[in-house]
Amino acid sequence: MIHESRDVTATTRPRLLSWSNLDGNPCYLVTDDTGTGRLSRLADEIEAVQLGMADDLLGHAVDLLGDTRATAPQLRYLAACLAEALHDVHRIARSRGARLPVPPGDEEDLDAVPEGGPGN
């Protein structure tokens, strides 16, 4: 079997994945520009699950915050879950934003923004 080697061009940017490694560092995927490969589709599916879970959690948060019998431990747990979901959604937004096409003439602006984006 012959495997064709593809060079990664300078325009291909690593995709920030929506999860971290065991040390808490970001994970990246380097793939072709189409974003239709097997690993890209898997990453898309995981993002969809994370976004769905965040949406479900928001519904639960509204219910719990409206319950006058909610205890302090329940509210602290809710806050921890919301913070984790917000972290996931923020990383997904940064990843998707980084994959948007850059308008002509704005390429030099990319060098001025730190890797984590403004404010990170």
XYZ file of C-alpha atoms in Angstrom:
120
model
C 0.000 0.000 0.000
C 1.332 3.450 -0.909
C 0.622 6.388 1.385
C 0.842 9.816 -0.085
C 2.641 12.346 2.086
C 1.045 15.772 2.374
C 3.086 18.743 3.444
C 1.427 21.015 5.962
C 1.511 24.449 4.411
C 2.404 27.576 6.281
C -1.248 28.683 6.026
C -2.531 25.642 7.922
C -3.068 26.606 11.546
C -3.430 24.119 14.376
C -7.001 23.739 15.628
C -7.429 24.361 19.336
C -9.391 21.414 20.680
C -12.059 21.844 23.336
C -10.268 19.764 25.947
C -6.949 19.808 27.777
C -4.320 17.149 28.332
C -3.779 15.591 31.760
C -1.492 18.491 32.752
C -4.180 21.056 31.861
C -2.368 22.248 28.741
C -4.317 22.914 25.529
C -4.516 20.229 22.844
C -4.248 21.016 19.133
C -5.078 19.187 15.933
C -3.101 19.782 12.763
C -5.084 18.738 9.708
C -5.867 19.908 6.210
C -7.751 23.136 5.609
C -11.004 21.375 4.731
C -11.753 20.344 8.312
C -13.630 17.295 7.063
C -11.214 14.581 8.153
C -12.086 11.885 10.658
C -10.407 13.596 13.614
C -11.910 16.977 12.719
C -15.376 15.429 12.620
C -14.748 13.745 15.984
C -13.676 17.091 17.467
C -16.852 18.683 16.033
C -18.979 15.958 17.660
C -17.290 16.433 21.041
C -17.827 20.194 20.812
C -21.517 19.585 20.057
C -21.827 17.354 23.135
C -20.080 19.951 25.315
C -22.340 22.737 24.026
C -25.419 20.585 24.600
C -24.321 19.802 28.143
C -23.743 23.506 28.821
C -27.231 24.282 27.534
C -28.764 21.604 29.780
C -26.805 22.961 32.739
C -28.163 26.466 32.116
C -31.692 25.101 32.324
C -30.857 23.346 35.590
C -29.240 26.540 36.925
C -32.386 28.568 36.252
C -34.470 25.994 38.122
C -32.094 25.751 41.081
C -31.649 29.514 41.397
C -35.426 29.908 41.446
C -35.771 27.366 44.263
C -35.754 29.142 47.633
C -34.892 25.822 49.331
C -31.580 25.466 47.471
C -28.739 24.931 49.911
C -25.330 26.596 49.915
C -23.564 23.323 48.947
C -25.969 22.871 46.017
C -25.308 26.409 44.827
C -21.520 26.007 45.181
C -21.680 22.783 43.157
C -23.791 24.550 40.535
C -21.261 27.395 40.375
C -18.400 24.914 39.898
C -20.282 23.132 37.099
C -21.151 26.441 35.432
C -17.509 27.558 35.588
C -16.388 24.310 33.942
C -19.040 24.612 31.231
C -18.117 28.249 30.615
C -14.465 27.250 30.265
C -15.435 24.635 27.638
C -17.686 27.054 25.731
C -15.001 29.761 25.818
C -12.397 27.377 24.399
C -14.820 26.275 21.658
C -15.491 29.916 20.759
C -11.750 30.696 20.624
C -11.150 27.629 18.452
C -13.935 28.488 16.039
C -12.921 32.136 15.913
C -9.348 31.185 15.077
C -10.609 29.146 12.126
C -12.543 32.022 10.558
C -10.999 33.350 7.363
C -8.794 36.395 7.835
C -9.889 39.342 5.682
C -7.239 40.509 3.204
C -4.939 43.093 4.734
C -5.522 41.904 8.320
C -2.788 39.238 8.323
C -0.310 41.490 10.125
C -2.823 42.025 12.953
C -2.565 38.326 13.840
C 0.994 38.816 15.072
C -0.147 41.481 17.547
C -2.641 39.204 19.367
C -1.239 36.791 21.990
C -1.896 33.079 21.440
C -4.682 32.950 24.031
C -6.368 35.961 22.474
C -6.994 39.384 23.937
C -7.289 39.425 27.693
C -5.817 35.955 28.268
